[in-house]
Amino acid sequence: MSKKKRKQKGFTLIELLVVVTIIAILLGAGVYFYSGFSRDAKATKLAEAMQEFYNAYQACTIKNSSLLTNPPQNFDDLRNVLTDSQCRTLAQGQSDQKGLASQVNQQIAGFTLNLTTMSWAGSNVPVLSTNTGDPAIATNVVKKLPRMCWCGNDTTTPVNDAYTCNDVNVSCLLYGNLNR
């Protein structure tokens, strides 16, 4: 009696499990990298907006020096300053063509910006701040704008490649520079 070997049709359970495991590992890595890219994109958009506000406000102080002693106290005041026709013309020459500052939007990249003033270098200076919800985003913003932004209350720590924020709050000067 001879036994005939049956030809195998389909895959074994082990082969299917190996394929499913490999797909799960690849998906996990993809999600991890996507979240990192997403954080970097948000930080870049927020940093660009902060830089736009800074450039526009710097240009406005050239035209209206009273802003150095009487800075805007809230976002509506800032909107009025930056949308003034003479100031807007100067600001557009100083900033890029995206026009973020001239639009004066309080919502940037999903973050709500708050305007306060602080005493800095002998005068009251407007400061934009926001809660990023993620120290990695805060770190990226400060690394992109080390002369004007800081995390939490830390305005003195030098920013280098190893710099990290332990706080989710970012604040940026609209006038002047941090001496780090």
PDB file of C-alpha atoms in Angstrom:
ATOM      1  CA  MET A   1       0.000   0.000   0.000  1.00  0.00           C
ATOM      2  CA  SER A   2       1.331   3.321  -0.894  1.00  0.00           C
ATOM      3  CA  LYS A   3       0.209   6.547   0.651  1.00  0.00           C
ATOM      4  CA  LYS A   4      -0.171   9.467  -1.637  1.00  0.00           C
ATOM      5  CA  LYS A   5       1.120  12.785  -0.351  1.00  0.00           C
ATOM      6  CA  ARG A   6      -1.480  15.461  -0.483  1.00  0.00           C
ATOM      7  CA  LYS A   7      -0.349  18.789  -1.832  1.00  0.00           C
ATOM      8  CA  GLN A   8      -0.615  21.545   0.712  1.00  0.00           C
ATOM      9  CA  LYS A   9      -3.126  24.230  -0.186  1.00  0.00           C
ATOM     10  CA  GLY A  10      -3.033  27.528   1.741  1.00  0.00           C
ATOM     11  CA  PHE A  11      -0.862  28.628   4.638  1.00  0.00           C
ATOM     12  CA  THR A  12      -0.204  27.055   7.983  1.00  0.00           C
ATOM     13  CA  LEU A  13      -1.291  28.786  11.171  1.00  0.00           C
ATOM     14  CA  ILE A  14       2.335  29.557  12.066  1.00  0.00           C
ATOM     15  CA  GLU A  15       2.945  31.276   8.734  1.00  0.00           C
ATOM     16  CA  LEU A  16      -0.163  33.422   9.187  1.00  0.00           C
ATOM     17  CA  LEU A  17       0.862  34.371  12.728  1.00  0.00           C
ATOM     18  CA  VAL A  18       4.322  35.411  11.542  1.00  0.00           C
ATOM     19  CA  VAL A  19       2.855  37.646   8.831  1.00  0.00           C
ATOM     20  CA  VAL A  20       0.339  39.232  11.229  1.00  0.00           C
ATOM     21  CA  THR A  21       3.122  39.868  13.783  1.00  0.00           C
ATOM     22  CA  ILE A  22       5.341  41.541  11.184  1.00  0.00           C
ATOM     23  CA  ILE A  23       2.449  43.772  10.037  1.00  0.00           C
ATOM     24  CA  ALA A  24       1.681  44.729  13.656  1.00  0.00           C
ATOM     25  CA  ILE A  25       5.323  45.689  14.277  1.00  0.00           C
ATOM     26  CA  LEU A  26       5.426  47.820  11.122  1.00  0.00           C
ATOM     27  CA  LEU A  27       2.149  49.564  12.034  1.00  0.00           C
ATOM     28  CA  GLY A  28       3.429  50.262  15.547  1.00  0.00           C
ATOM     29  CA  ALA A  29       6.609  51.817  14.190  1.00  0.00           C
ATOM     30  CA  GLY A  30       4.609  53.861  11.681  1.00  0.00           C
ATOM     31  CA  VAL A  31       2.323  55.288  14.366  1.00  0.00           C
ATOM     32  CA  TYR A  32       5.330  56.137  16.548  1.00  0.00           C
ATOM     33  CA  PHE A  33       7.116  57.995  13.744  1.00  0.00           C
ATOM     34  CA  TYR A  34       3.917  59.729  12.602  1.00  0.00           C
ATOM     35  CA  SER A  35       3.294  61.124  16.084  1.00  0.00           C
ATOM     36  CA  GLY A  36       6.859  62.503  16.149  1.00  0.00           C
ATOM     37  CA  PHE A  37       6.399  64.157  12.756  1.00  0.00           C
ATOM     38  CA  SER A  38       3.052  65.548  13.883  1.00  0.00           C
ATOM     39  CA  ARG A  39       4.647  67.103  17.003  1.00  0.00           C
ATOM     40  CA  ASP A  40       7.448  68.602  14.901  1.00  0.00           C
ATOM     41  CA  ALA A  41       4.948  70.083  12.439  1.00  0.00           C
ATOM     42  CA  LYS A  42       2.910  71.679  15.242  1.00  0.00           C
ATOM     43  CA  ALA A  43       6.051  73.101  16.845  1.00  0.00           C
ATOM     44  CA  THR A  44       7.234  74.511  13.515  1.00  0.00           C
ATOM     45  CA  LYS A  45       3.881  76.147  12.799  1.00  0.00           C
ATOM     46  CA  LEU A  46       3.735  77.645  16.299  1.00  0.00           C
ATOM     47  CA  ALA A  47       7.345  78.894  16.076  1.00  0.00           C
ATOM     48  CA  GLU A  48       6.668  80.468  12.658  1.00  0.00           C
ATOM     49  CA  ALA A  49       3.609  82.250  14.045  1.00  0.00           C
ATOM     50  CA  MET A  50       5.533  83.528  17.066  1.00  0.00           C
ATOM     51  CA  GLN A  51       8.302  84.788  14.764  1.00  0.00           C
ATOM     52  CA  GLU A  52       5.709  86.523  12.572  1.00  0.00           C
ATOM     53  CA  PHE A  53       4.166  88.297  15.567  1.00  0.00           C
ATOM     54  CA  TYR A  54       7.647  89.289  16.754  1.00  0.00           C
ATOM     55  CA  ASN A  55       8.661  90.692  13.341  1.00  0.00           C
ATOM     56  CA  ALA A  56       5.405  92.594  12.930  1.00  0.00           C
ATOM     57  CA  TYR A  57       5.534  94.073  16.431  1.00  0.00           C
ATOM     58  CA  GLN A  58       9.179  95.097  15.955  1.00  0.00           C
ATOM     59  CA  ALA A  59       8.199  96.927  12.764  1.00  0.00           C
ATOM     60  CA  CYS A  60       5.266  98.599  14.510  1.00  0.00           C
ATOM     61  CA  THR A  61       7.465  99.951  17.303  1.00  0.00           C
ATOM     62  CA  ILE A  62       9.585 101.706  14.660  1.00  0.00           C
ATOM     63  CA  LYS A  63       6.513 103.652  13.536  1.00  0.00           C
ATOM     64  CA  ASN A  64       4.930 104.044  16.964  1.00  0.00           C
ATOM     65  CA  SER A  65       7.489 104.345  19.759  1.00  0.00           C
ATOM     66  CA  SER A  66       4.718 104.768  22.357  1.00  0.00           C
ATOM     67  CA  LEU A  67       4.304 100.980  22.130  1.00  0.00           C
ATOM     68  CA  LEU A  68       7.547 100.714  24.118  1.00  0.00           C
ATOM     69  CA  THR A  69       5.966 102.436  27.117  1.00  0.00           C
ATOM     70  CA  ASN A  70       2.333 101.496  26.526  1.00  0.00           C
ATOM     71  CA  PRO A  71       2.219  97.960  25.057  1.00  0.00           C
ATOM     72  CA  PRO A  72      -1.056  96.253  24.124  1.00  0.00           C
ATOM     73  CA  GLN A  73      -2.800  94.757  27.164  1.00  0.00           C
ATOM     74  CA  ASN A  74      -4.914  92.116  25.453  1.00  0.00           C
ATOM     75  CA  PHE A  75      -5.297  90.351  22.133  1.00  0.00           C
ATOM     76  CA  ASP A  76      -7.811  92.890  20.790  1.00  0.00           C
ATOM     77  CA  ASP A  77      -5.313  95.694  21.478  1.00  0.00           C
ATOM     78  CA  LEU A  78      -2.599  93.712  19.706  1.00  0.00           C
ATOM     79  CA  ARG A  79      -4.921  93.120  16.749  1.00  0.00           C
ATOM     80  CA  ASN A  80      -5.587  96.885  16.545  1.00  0.00           C
ATOM     81  CA  VAL A  81      -1.868  97.686  16.672  1.00  0.00           C
ATOM     82  CA  LEU A  82      -0.860  95.142  14.033  1.00  0.00           C
ATOM     83  CA  THR A  83      -3.728  95.908  11.663  1.00  0.00           C
ATOM     84  CA  ASP A  84      -3.197  99.686  11.698  1.00  0.00           C
ATOM     85  CA  SER A  85      -2.598 100.609   8.047  1.00  0.00           C
ATOM     86  CA  GLN A  86       0.827 102.253   8.529  1.00  0.00           C
ATOM     87  CA  CYS A  87       2.027  99.516  10.844  1.00  0.00           C
ATOM     88  CA  ARG A  88       0.748  96.755   8.556  1.00  0.00           C
ATOM     89  CA  THR A  89       2.732  98.182   5.630  1.00  0.00           C
ATOM     90  CA  LEU A  90       5.922  98.132   7.705  1.00  0.00           C
ATOM     91  CA  ALA A  91       5.156  94.684   9.115  1.00  0.00           C
ATOM     92  CA  GLN A  92       4.613  93.175   5.676  1.00  0.00           C
ATOM     93  CA  GLY A  93       8.039  94.404   4.645  1.00  0.00           C
ATOM     94  CA  GLN A  94       9.610  92.774   7.704  1.00  0.00           C
ATOM     95  CA  SER A  95       7.769  89.454   7.738  1.00  0.00           C
ATOM     96  CA  ASP A  96       7.259  86.718   5.199  1.00  0.00           C
ATOM     97  CA  GLN A  97       4.299  86.531   2.867  1.00  0.00           C
ATOM     98  CA  LYS A  98       2.251  84.121   4.981  1.00  0.00           C
ATOM     99  CA  GLY A  99       0.803  87.124   6.756  1.00  0.00           C
ATOM    100  CA  LEU A 100       0.187  85.335  10.067  1.00  0.00           C
ATOM    101  CA  ALA A 101       0.889  88.454  12.086  1.00  0.00           C
ATOM    102  CA  SER A 102      -1.230  90.756   9.976  1.00  0.00           C
ATOM    103  CA  GLN A 103      -4.171  88.361  10.335  1.00  0.00           C
ATOM    104  CA  VAL A 104      -3.669  88.371  14.140  1.00  0.00           C
ATOM    105  CA  ASN A 105      -5.232  85.033  14.854  1.00  0.00           C
ATOM    106  CA  GLN A 106      -5.445  83.921  18.468  1.00  0.00           C
ATOM    107  CA  GLN A 107      -5.654  80.238  17.418  1.00  0.00           C
ATOM    108  CA  ILE A 108      -2.444  78.941  15.822  1.00  0.00           C
ATOM    109  CA  ALA A 109      -1.858  75.249  15.022  1.00  0.00           C
ATOM    110  CA  GLY A 110      -4.581  74.297  17.507  1.00  0.00           C
ATOM    111  CA  PHE A 111      -3.020  76.351  20.321  1.00  0.00           C
ATOM    112  CA  THR A 112      -4.689  79.309  22.002  1.00  0.00           C
ATOM    113  CA  LEU A 113      -2.318  82.243  22.383  1.00  0.00           C
ATOM    114  CA  ASN A 114      -2.526  84.494  25.421  1.00  0.00           C
ATOM    115  CA  LEU A 115      -1.116  88.014  25.592  1.00  0.00           C
ATOM    116  CA  THR A 116       0.367  89.391  28.802  1.00  0.00           C
ATOM    117  CA  THR A 117       3.014  91.958  29.625  1.00  0.00           C
ATOM    118  CA  MET A 118       6.109  91.582  31.756  1.00  0.00           C
ATOM    119  CA  SER A 119       8.825  93.880  32.951  1.00  0.00           C
ATOM    120  CA  TRP A 120      11.890  93.253  30.795  1.00  0.00           C
ATOM    121  CA  ALA A 121      15.016  95.387  30.407  1.00  0.00           C
ATOM    122  CA  GLY A 122      13.382  98.366  32.117  1.00  0.00           C
ATOM    123  CA  SER A 123      10.113  98.449  30.190  1.00  0.00           C
ATOM    124  CA  ASN A 124       6.847  96.582  29.913  1.00  0.00           C
ATOM    125  CA  VAL A 125       7.051  94.119  27.052  1.00  0.00           C
ATOM    126  CA  PRO A 126       4.194  92.149  25.470  1.00  0.00           C
ATOM    127  CA  VAL A 127       4.548  88.385  25.787  1.00  0.00           C
ATOM    128  CA  LEU A 128       2.641  85.707  23.875  1.00  0.00           C
ATOM    129  CA  SER A 129       2.221  82.420  25.716  1.00  0.00           C
ATOM    130  CA  THR A 130       0.443  79.112  25.207  1.00  0.00           C
ATOM    131  CA  ASN A 131       0.063  75.685  26.743  1.00  0.00           C
ATOM    132  CA  THR A 132       1.397  73.205  24.179  1.00  0.00           C
ATOM    133  CA  GLY A 133       0.237  70.152  26.123  1.00  0.00           C
ATOM    134  CA  ASP A 134       3.524  68.401  25.316  1.00  0.00           C
ATOM    135  CA  PRO A 135       7.046  69.198  26.594  1.00  0.00           C
ATOM    136  CA  ALA A 136       8.482  67.956  23.276  1.00  0.00           C
ATOM    137  CA  ILE A 137       6.554  70.644  21.367  1.00  0.00           C
ATOM    138  CA  ALA A 138       7.632  73.280  23.887  1.00  0.00           C
ATOM    139  CA  THR A 139      11.257  72.147  23.547  1.00  0.00           C
ATOM    140  CA  ASN A 140      11.118  72.364  19.741  1.00  0.00           C
ATOM    141  CA  VAL A 141       9.641  75.889  19.807  1.00  0.00           C
ATOM    142  CA  VAL A 142      12.320  77.137  22.218  1.00  0.00           C
ATOM    143  CA  LYS A 143      15.084  75.502  20.169  1.00  0.00           C
ATOM    144  CA  LYS A 144      13.774  77.212  17.030  1.00  0.00           C
ATOM    145  CA  LEU A 145      13.518  80.641  18.753  1.00  0.00           C
ATOM    146  CA  PRO A 146      16.047  80.648  21.631  1.00  0.00           C
ATOM    147  CA  ARG A 147      16.482  84.445  21.715  1.00  0.00           C
ATOM    148  CA  MET A 148      12.794  85.164  22.225  1.00  0.00           C
ATOM    149  CA  CYS A 149      11.052  82.092  23.733  1.00  0.00           C
ATOM    150  CA  TRP A 150      11.316  80.106  26.950  1.00  0.00           C
ATOM    151  CA  CYS A 151       9.606  77.248  28.783  1.00  0.00           C
ATOM    152  CA  GLY A 152       7.764  77.826  32.028  1.00  0.00           C
ATOM    153  CA  ASN A 153       9.712  80.455  34.011  1.00  0.00           C
ATOM    154  CA  ASP A 154      13.156  79.566  32.639  1.00  0.00           C
ATOM    155  CA  THR A 155      14.522  82.611  30.790  1.00  0.00           C
ATOM    156  CA  THR A 156      18.210  82.010  31.508  1.00  0.00           C
ATOM    157  CA  THR A 157      19.179  78.405  30.645  1.00  0.00           C
ATOM    158  CA  PRO A 158      21.314  78.337  27.481  1.00  0.00           C
ATOM    159  CA  VAL A 159      19.605  76.505  24.630  1.00  0.00           C
ATOM    160  CA  ASN A 160      21.693  73.847  22.883  1.00  0.00           C
ATOM    161  CA  ASP A 161      21.134  70.430  21.301  1.00  0.00           C
ATOM    162  CA  ALA A 162      20.711  68.813  24.728  1.00  0.00           C
ATOM    163  CA  TYR A 163      18.159  71.389  25.942  1.00  0.00           C
ATOM    164  CA  THR A 164      14.772  69.992  26.982  1.00  0.00           C
ATOM    165  CA  CYS A 165      11.736  71.597  28.565  1.00  0.00           C
ATOM    166  CA  ASN A 166      10.141  70.067  31.613  1.00  0.00           C
ATOM    167  CA  ASP A 167       7.114  72.287  31.132  1.00  0.00           C
ATOM    168  CA  VAL A 168       4.334  72.419  28.544  1.00  0.00           C
ATOM    169  CA  ASN A 169       4.027  76.230  28.627  1.00  0.00           C
ATOM    170  CA  VAL A 170       5.912  78.380  26.134  1.00  0.00           C
ATOM    171  CA  SER A 171       6.232  82.167  26.288  1.00  0.00           C
ATOM    172  CA  CYS A 172       7.773  84.453  23.677  1.00  0.00           C
ATOM    173  CA  LEU A 173       8.767  88.103  23.827  1.00  0.00           C
ATOM    174  CA  LEU A 174       7.334  90.399  21.179  1.00  0.00           C
ATOM    175  CA  TYR A 175      10.078  92.956  21.744  1.00  0.00           C
ATOM    176  CA  GLY A 176      13.718  92.586  22.746  1.00  0.00           C
ATOM    177  CA  ASN A 177      15.895  89.484  23.148  1.00  0.00           C
ATOM    178  CA  LEU A 178      16.715  87.028  25.899  1.00  0.00           C
ATOM    179  CA  ASN A 179      20.336  87.225  27.011  1.00  0.00           C
ATOM    180  CA  ARG A 180      21.214  83.561  27.232  1.00  0.00           C
TER     181      ARG A 180
END
